[in-house]
Short mmCIF file of C-alpha atoms in Angstrom, two decimals:
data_model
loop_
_atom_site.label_atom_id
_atom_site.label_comp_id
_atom_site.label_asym_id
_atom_site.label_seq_id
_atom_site.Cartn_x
_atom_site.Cartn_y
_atom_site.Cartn_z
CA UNK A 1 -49.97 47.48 -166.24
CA UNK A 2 -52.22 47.35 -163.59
CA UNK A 3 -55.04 50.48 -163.32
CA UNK A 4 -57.18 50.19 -160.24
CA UNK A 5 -59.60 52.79 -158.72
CA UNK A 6 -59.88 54.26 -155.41
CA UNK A 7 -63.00 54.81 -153.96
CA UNK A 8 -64.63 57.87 -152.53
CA UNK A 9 -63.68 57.49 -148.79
CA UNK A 10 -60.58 55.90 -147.13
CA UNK A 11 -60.75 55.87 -143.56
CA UNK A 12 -59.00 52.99 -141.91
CA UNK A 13 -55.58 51.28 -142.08
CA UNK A 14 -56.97 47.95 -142.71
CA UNK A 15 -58.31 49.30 -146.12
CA UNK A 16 -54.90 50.83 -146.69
CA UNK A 17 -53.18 47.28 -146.21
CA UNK A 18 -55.74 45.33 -148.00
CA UNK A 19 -55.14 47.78 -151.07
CA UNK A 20 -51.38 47.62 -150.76
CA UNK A 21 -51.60 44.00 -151.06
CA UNK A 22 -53.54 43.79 -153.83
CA UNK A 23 -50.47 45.98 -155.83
CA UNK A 24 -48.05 44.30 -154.24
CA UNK A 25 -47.68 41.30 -156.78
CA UNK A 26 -47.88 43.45 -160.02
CA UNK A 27 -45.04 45.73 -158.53
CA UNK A 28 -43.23 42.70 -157.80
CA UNK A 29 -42.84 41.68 -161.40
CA UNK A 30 -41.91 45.41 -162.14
CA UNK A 31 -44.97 46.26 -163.57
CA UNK A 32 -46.48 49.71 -163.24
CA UNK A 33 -49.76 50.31 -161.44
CA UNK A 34 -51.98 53.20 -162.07
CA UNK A 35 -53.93 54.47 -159.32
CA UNK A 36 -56.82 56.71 -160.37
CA UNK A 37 -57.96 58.87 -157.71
CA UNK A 38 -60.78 60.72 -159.17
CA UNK A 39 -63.00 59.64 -156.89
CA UNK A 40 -61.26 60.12 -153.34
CA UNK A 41 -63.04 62.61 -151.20
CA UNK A 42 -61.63 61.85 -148.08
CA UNK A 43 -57.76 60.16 -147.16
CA UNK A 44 -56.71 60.12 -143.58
CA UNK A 45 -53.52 59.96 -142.06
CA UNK A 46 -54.33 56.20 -140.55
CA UNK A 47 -55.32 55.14 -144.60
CA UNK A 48 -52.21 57.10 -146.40
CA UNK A 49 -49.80 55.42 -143.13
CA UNK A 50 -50.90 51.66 -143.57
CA UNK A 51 -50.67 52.08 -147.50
CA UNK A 52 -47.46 53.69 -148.43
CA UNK A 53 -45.43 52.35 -145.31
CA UNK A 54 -46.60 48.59 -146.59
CA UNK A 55 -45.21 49.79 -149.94
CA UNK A 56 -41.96 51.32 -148.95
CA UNK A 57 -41.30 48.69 -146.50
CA UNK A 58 -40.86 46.30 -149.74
CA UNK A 59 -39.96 48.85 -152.34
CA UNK A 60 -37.45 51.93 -152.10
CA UNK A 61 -38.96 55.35 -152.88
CA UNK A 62 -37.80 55.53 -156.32
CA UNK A 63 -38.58 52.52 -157.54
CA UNK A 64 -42.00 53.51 -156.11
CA UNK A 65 -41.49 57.09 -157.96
CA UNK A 66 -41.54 55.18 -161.49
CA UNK A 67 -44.10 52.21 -161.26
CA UNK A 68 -46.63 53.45 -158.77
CA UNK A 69 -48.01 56.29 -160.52
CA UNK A 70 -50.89 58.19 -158.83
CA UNK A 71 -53.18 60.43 -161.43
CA UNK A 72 -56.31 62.84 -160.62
CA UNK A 73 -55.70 63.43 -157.21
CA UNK A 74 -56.85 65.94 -155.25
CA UNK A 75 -54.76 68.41 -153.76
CA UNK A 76 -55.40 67.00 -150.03
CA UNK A 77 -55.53 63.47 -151.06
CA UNK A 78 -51.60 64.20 -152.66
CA UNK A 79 -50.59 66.16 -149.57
CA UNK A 80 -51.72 63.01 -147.31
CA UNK A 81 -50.06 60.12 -149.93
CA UNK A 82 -46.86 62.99 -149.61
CA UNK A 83 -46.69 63.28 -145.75
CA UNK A 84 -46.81 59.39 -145.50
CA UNK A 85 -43.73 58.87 -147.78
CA UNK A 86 -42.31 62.27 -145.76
CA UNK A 87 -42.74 60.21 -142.05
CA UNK A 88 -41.09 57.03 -143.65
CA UNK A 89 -38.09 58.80 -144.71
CA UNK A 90 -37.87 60.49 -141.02
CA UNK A 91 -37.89 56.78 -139.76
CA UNK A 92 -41.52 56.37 -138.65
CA UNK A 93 -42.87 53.43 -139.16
CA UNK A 94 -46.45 51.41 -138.71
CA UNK A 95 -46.50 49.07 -134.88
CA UNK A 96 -46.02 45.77 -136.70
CA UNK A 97 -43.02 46.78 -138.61
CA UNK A 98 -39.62 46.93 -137.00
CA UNK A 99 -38.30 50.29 -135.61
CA UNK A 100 -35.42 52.18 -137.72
CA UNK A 101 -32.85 51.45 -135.36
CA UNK A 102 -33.18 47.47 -135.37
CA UNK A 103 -33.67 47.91 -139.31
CA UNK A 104 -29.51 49.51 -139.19
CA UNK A 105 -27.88 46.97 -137.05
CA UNK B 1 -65.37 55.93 -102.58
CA UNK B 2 -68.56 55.13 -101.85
CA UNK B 3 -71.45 57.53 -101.57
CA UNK B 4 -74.68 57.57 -100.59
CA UNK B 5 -77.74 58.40 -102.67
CA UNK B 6 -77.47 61.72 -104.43
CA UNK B 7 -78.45 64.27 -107.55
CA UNK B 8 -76.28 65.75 -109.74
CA UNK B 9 -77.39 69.49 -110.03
CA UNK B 10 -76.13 71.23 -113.23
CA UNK B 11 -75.33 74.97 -112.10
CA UNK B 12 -77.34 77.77 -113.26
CA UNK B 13 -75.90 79.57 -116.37
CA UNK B 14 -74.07 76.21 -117.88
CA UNK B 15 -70.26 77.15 -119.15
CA UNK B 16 -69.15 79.05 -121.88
CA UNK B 17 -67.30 75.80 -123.39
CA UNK B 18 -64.04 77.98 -123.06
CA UNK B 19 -62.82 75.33 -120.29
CA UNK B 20 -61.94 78.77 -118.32
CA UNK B 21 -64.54 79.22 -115.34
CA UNK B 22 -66.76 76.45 -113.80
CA UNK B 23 -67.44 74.07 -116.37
CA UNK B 24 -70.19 71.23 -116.06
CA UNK B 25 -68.14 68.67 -117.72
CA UNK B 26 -66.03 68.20 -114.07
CA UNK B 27 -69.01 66.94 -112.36
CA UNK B 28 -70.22 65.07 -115.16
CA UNK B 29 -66.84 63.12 -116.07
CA UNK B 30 -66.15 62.66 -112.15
CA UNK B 31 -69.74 61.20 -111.60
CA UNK B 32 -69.19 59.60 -114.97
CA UNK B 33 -66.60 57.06 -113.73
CA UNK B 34 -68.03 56.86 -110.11
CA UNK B 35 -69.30 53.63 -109.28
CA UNK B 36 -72.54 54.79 -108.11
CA UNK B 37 -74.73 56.73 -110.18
CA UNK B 38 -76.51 59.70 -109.21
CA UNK B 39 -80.52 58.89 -108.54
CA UNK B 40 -81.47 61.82 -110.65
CA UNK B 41 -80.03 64.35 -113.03
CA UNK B 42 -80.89 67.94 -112.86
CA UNK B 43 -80.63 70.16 -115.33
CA UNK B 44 -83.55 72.72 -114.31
CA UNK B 45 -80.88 75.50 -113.69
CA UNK B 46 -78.97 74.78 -117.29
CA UNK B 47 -79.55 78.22 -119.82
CA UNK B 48 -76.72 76.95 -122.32
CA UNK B 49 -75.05 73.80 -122.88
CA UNK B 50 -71.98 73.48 -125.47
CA UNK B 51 -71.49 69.95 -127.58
CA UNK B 52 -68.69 69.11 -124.84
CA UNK B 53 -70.98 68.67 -122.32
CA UNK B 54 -73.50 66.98 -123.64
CA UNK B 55 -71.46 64.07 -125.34
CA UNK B 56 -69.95 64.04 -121.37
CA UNK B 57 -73.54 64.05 -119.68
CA UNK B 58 -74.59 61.51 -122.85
CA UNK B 59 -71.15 59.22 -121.72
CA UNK B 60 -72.77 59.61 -118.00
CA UNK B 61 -76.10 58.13 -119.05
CA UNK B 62 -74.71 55.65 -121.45
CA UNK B 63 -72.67 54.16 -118.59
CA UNK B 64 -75.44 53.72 -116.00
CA UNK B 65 -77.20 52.29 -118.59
CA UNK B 66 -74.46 49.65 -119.86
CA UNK B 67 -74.59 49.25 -115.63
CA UNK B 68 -78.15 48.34 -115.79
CA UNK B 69 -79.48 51.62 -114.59
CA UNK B 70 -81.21 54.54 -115.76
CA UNK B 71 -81.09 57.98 -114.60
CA UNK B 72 -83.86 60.31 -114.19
CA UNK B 73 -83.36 63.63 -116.14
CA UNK B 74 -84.73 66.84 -114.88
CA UNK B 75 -84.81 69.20 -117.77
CA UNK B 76 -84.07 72.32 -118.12
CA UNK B 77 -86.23 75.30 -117.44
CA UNK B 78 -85.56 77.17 -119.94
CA UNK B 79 -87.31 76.83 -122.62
CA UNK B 80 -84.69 77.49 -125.58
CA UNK B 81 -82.09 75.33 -123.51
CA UNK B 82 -84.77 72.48 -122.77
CA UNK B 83 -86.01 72.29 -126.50
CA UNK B 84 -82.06 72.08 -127.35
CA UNK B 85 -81.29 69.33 -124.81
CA UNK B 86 -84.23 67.10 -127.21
CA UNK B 87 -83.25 68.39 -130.18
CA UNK B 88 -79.35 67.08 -129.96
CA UNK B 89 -80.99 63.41 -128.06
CA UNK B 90 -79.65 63.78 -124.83
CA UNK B 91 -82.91 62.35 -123.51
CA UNK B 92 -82.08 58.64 -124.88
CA UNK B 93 -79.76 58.40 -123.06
CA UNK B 94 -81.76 59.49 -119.47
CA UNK B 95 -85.44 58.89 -118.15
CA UNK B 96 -87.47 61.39 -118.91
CA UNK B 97 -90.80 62.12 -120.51
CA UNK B 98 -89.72 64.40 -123.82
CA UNK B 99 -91.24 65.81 -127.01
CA UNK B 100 -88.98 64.23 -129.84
CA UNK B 101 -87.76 66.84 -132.04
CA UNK B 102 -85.72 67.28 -134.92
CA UNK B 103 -82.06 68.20 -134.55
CA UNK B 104 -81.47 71.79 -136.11
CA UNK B 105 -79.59 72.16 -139.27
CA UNK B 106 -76.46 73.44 -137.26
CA UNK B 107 -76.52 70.66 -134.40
CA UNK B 108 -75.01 66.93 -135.07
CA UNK B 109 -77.15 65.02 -132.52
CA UNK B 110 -75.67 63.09 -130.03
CA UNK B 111 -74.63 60.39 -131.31
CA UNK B 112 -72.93 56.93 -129.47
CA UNK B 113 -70.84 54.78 -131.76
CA UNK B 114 -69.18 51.57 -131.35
CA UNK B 115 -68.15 50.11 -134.32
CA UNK B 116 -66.81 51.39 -137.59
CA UNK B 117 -68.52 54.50 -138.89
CA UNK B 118 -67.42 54.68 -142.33
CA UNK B 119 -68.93 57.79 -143.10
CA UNK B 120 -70.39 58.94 -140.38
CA UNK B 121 -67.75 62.34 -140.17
CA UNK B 122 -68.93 62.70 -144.06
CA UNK B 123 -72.52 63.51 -143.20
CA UNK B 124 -71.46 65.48 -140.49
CA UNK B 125 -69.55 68.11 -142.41
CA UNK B 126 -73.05 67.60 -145.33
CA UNK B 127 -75.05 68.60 -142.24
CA UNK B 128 -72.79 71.91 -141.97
CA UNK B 129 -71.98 72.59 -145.39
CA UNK B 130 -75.59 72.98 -145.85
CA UNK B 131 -76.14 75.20 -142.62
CA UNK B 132 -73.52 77.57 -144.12
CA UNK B 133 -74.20 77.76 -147.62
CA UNK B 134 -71.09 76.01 -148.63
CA UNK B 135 -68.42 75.38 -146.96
CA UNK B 136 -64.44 75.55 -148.53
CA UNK B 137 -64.26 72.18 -150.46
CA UNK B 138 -60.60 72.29 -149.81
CA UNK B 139 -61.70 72.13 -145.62
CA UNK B 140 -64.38 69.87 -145.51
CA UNK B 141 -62.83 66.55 -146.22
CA UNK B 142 -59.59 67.77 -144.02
CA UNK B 143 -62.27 68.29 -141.02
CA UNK B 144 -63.76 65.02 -141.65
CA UNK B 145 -60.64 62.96 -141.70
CA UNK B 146 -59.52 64.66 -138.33
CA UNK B 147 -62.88 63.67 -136.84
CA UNK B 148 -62.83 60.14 -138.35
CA UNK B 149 -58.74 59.99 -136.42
CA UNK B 150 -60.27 61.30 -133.54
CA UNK B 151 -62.72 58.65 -133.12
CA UNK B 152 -60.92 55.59 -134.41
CA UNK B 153 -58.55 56.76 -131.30
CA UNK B 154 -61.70 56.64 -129.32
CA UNK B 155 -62.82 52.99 -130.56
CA UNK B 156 -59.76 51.53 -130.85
CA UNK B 157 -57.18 52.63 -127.85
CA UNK B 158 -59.28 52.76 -125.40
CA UNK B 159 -61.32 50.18 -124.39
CA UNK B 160 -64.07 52.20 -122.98
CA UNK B 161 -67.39 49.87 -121.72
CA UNK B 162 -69.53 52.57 -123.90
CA UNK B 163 -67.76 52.96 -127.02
CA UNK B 164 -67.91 57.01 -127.84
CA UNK B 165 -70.25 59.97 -127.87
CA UNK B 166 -70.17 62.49 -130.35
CA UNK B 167 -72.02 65.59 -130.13
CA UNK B 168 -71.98 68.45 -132.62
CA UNK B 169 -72.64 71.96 -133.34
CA UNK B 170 -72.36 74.77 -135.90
CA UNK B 171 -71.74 78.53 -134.71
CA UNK B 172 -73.12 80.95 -138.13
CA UNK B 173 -72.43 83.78 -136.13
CA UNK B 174 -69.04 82.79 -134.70
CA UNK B 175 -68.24 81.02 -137.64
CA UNK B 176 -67.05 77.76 -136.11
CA UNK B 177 -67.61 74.34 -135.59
CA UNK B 178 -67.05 71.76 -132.97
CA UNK B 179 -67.32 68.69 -132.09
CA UNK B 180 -66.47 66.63 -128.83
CA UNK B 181 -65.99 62.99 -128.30
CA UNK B 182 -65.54 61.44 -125.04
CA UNK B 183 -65.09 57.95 -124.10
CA UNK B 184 -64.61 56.26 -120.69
CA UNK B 185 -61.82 53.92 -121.59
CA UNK B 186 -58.45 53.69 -120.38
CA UNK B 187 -56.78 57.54 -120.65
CA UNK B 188 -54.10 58.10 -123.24
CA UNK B 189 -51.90 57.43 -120.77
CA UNK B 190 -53.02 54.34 -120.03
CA UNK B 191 -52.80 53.76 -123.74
CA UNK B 192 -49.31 55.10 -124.33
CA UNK B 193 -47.49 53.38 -121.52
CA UNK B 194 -48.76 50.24 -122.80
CA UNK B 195 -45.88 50.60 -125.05
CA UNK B 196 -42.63 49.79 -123.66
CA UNK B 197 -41.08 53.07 -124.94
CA UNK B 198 -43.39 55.26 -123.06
CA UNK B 199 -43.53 53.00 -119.82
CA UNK B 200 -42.46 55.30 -118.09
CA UNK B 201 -44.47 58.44 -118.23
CA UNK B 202 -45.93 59.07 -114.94
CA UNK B 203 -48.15 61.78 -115.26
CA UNK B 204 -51.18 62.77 -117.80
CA UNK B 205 -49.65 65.99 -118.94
CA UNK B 206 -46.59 64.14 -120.19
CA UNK B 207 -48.74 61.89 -122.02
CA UNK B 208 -50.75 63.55 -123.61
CA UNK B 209 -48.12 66.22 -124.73
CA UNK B 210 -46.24 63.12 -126.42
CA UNK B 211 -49.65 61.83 -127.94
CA UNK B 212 -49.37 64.81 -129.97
CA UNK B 213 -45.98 63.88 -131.54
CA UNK B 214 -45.53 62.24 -134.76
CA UNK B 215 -45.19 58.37 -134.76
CA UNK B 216 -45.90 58.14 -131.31
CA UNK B 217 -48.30 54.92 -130.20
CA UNK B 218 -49.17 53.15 -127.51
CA UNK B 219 -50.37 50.29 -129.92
CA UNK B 220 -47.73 47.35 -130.16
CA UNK B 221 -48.18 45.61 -133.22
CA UNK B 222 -51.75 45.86 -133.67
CA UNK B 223 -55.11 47.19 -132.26
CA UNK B 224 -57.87 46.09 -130.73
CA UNK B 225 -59.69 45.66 -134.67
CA UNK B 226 -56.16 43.49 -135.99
CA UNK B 227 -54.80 47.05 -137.12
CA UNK B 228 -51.45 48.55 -137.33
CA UNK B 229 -51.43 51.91 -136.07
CA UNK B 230 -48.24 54.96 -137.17
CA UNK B 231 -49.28 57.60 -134.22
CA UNK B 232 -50.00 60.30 -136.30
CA UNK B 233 -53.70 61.38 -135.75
CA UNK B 234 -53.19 63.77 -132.91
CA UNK B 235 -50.24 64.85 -134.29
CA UNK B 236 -52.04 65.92 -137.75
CA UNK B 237 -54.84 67.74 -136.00
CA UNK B 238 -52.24 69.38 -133.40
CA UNK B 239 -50.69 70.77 -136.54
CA UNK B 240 -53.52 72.04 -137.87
CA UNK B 241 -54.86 74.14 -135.10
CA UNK B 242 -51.13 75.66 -134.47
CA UNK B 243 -51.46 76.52 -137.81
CA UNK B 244 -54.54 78.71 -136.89
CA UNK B 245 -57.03 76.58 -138.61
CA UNK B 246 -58.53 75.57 -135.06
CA UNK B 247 -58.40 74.48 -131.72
CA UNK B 248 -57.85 70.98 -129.69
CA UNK B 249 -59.12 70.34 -125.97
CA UNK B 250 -58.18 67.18 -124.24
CA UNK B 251 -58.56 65.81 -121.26
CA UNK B 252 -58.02 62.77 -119.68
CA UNK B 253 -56.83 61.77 -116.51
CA UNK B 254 -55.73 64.59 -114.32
CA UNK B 255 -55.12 66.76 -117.16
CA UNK B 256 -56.65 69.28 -119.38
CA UNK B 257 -54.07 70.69 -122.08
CA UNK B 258 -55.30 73.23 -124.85
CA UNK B 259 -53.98 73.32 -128.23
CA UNK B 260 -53.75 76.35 -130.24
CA UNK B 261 -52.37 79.28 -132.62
CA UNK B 262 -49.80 79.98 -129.92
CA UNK B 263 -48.00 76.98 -130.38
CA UNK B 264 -47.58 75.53 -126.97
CA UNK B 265 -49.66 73.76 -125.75
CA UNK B 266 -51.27 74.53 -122.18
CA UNK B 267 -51.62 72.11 -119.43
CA UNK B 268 -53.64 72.66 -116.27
CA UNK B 269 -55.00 70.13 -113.56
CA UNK B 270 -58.50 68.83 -114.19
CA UNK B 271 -59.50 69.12 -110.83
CA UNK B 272 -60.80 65.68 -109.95
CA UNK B 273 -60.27 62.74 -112.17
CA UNK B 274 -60.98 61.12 -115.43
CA UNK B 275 -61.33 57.73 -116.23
CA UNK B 276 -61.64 58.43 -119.84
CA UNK B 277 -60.34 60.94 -122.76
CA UNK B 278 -62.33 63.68 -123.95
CA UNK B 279 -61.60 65.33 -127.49
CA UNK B 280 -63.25 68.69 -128.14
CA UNK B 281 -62.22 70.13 -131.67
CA UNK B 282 -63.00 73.82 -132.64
CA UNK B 283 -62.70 74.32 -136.51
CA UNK B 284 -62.97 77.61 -137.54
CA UNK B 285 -64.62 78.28 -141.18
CA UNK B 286 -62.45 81.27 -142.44
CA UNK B 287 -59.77 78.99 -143.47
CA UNK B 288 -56.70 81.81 -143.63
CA UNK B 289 -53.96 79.27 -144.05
CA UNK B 290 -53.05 76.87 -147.21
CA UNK B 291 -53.29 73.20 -145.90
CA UNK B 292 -51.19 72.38 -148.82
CA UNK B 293 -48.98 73.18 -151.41
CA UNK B 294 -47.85 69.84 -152.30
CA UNK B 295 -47.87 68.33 -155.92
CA UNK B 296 -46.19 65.26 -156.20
CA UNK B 297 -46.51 62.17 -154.19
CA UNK B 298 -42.93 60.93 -154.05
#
């Protein structure tokens, strides 16, 4: 198991990818990752986007649901993690990753 | 067009920030993306100036500086609006001989950014939370994320010569905040249509209605700082002040469109035009409505 920190502020996308990445390998191998959010003040949309969609573009949402395990969150820092998994499911995706439609076909 | 030599007078009375009667921020954005600068500005007539039009009249002096000039600044005569005008900084930005003085508690001085501010929206809701004796935990963090969206837009879409201005101020007796940013970059619409799914918006209202949709972008592939981008900023903070919890000016372009508890949004013509996008954000501090009830992640 993997158990990484978050720290207090997470403002930008490029911190959102560069933290997806880092789980990426350890969910590979089916591992579980625990993300301790004690310390997150602040999430925004552009953070919560870069790092779930980079997740769910590898992983589906259950798989997610069992090995990526998110504890002392905030309530706003859950709602934002939430609505990011909530706009991936209602096909929105980040501008390097293909559109819905072309993922169908 | 080319003009001759002139001043840029600042009626008397200055606007009530409500965007509803004369406001200074037309002449200020107009002259703002002029090519030729006005030889002086003057502000002797100004009694009240809202954070809007400062971070506009900042943007104004920025520019003619990043052009290699620098405008003379009249200052008000009124005392109370001439002290404020130092207080908040909009001096550095102009020629003129000032007293420096410290911002107030409620004011978040003028402020010009250009590359990542990590937490520069943090110590702008600690400068307010300490002006009001505590804010709602639950809201401050939510206000400073919409901020931070707000000006990543700024810094990121739009290519403007100056970066952004940010100007802020605390109401105790209104209980509100707000904050503007302006830049002088390439509209949102010039932004959106950049993207070959919103090519073919012709007009600012339409754009700008859009930007407030979820998912919607103008970035393809990645920004201007090798980011992705999901469209959902505007579309957050659009939410949140149709919820009640606020309200969201923009303009850019030809277009001013209001964003509020009534749910649709309202467009007028910004008579003139705009070379740039200017955010104004009213949060208001009796939070009646639960951002969240969510629990679980997935």
């Amino acid at each position: 198991m993997l158990k990484i920190i978050f720290q207090p502020i997470l403002n930008s996308a490029t911190a959102g990818l560069e933290l997806a990445a880092e789980l990426m390998p350890v969910l590979a191998r089916c591992e579980t990752v625990e993300v301790n959010l004690v310390h997150v003040e602040r999430m925004t949309p552009s953070f919560a986007n870069a790092f779930m969609m980079t997740l769910l573009e590898r992983h589906p949402r259950m798989f997610l649901r069992q090995r990526l395990l998110f504890l002392h969150a905030r309530p706003h820092v859950t709602a934002a993690l939430h609505t990011a998994v909530q706009r991936w499911e209602q096909g929105i995706r980040l501008s390097t990753q293909p559109p819905v439609m072309a993922i169908n076909v | 067009m080319q003009l001759g030599p002139y001043n840029l007078t600042l009626a008397k009375y200055g606007d009530s920030g409500d965007f509803e009667r004369y406001s200074i921020a037309w002449d200020v954005l107009t002259a703002a993306t002029l090519r030729q600068f006005p030889t002086m500005l003057d502000m002797s007539q100004s009694i009240h100036l809202k954070p809007y039009a400062l971070a506009c009249l900042a943007a104004l002096g920025a520019h003619a500086r990043k052009n290699g000039q620098t405008i003379p600044l009249r200052p008000p005569r009124d005392q109370r609006c001439r002290e404020h005008v130092y207080r908040m900084g909009l001096s550095d930005y102009f020629s003129c001989q000032s007293t420096p003085l410290t911002p107030h508690d409620t004011s978040a001085k003028i402020t010009q950014l250009e590359d990542r501010p990590t937490d520069f929206s943090s110590r702008i809701m600690d400068i307010w939370d300490r002006e009001f004796g505590g804010l709602n935990a639950g809201l401050k963090p939510v206000w400073a994320d919409h901020l931070d969206e707000i000006i990543w837009n700024a810094l990121t879409h739009s290519f403007s010569p100056i970066g952004c201005l940010v100007a802020g101020q605390a109401f105790p007796k209104r209980r509100r905040l707000e904050v503007a940013v302006v830049d002088l970059g390439i509209t949102i619409r010039g932004h959106l249509t950049q993207n070959p799914q919103y090519v073919r918006f012709r007009t600012d209202q339409e754009a700008i209605k859009k930007a407030t949709e979820d998912g919607v972008t103008g970035t393809v592939t990645l920004n201007r700082w090798r980011e992705p981008n999901s469209g959902c900023g505007l579309a957050n903070l659009r939410k949140f002040c149709e919820a009640g919890n606020g309200e969201l000016t923009i303009i850019s372009g030809s277009c001013l469109a209001f964003f509020g508890k009534h749910g649709q949004p309202k467009c007028t013509s910004f008579p003139g035009y705009f070379q740039g996008t200017l955010v104004n954000l009213r949060f208001f501090i009796e939070q009646t409505h639960p951002l969240t009830t969510v629990m679980e992640v997935f």
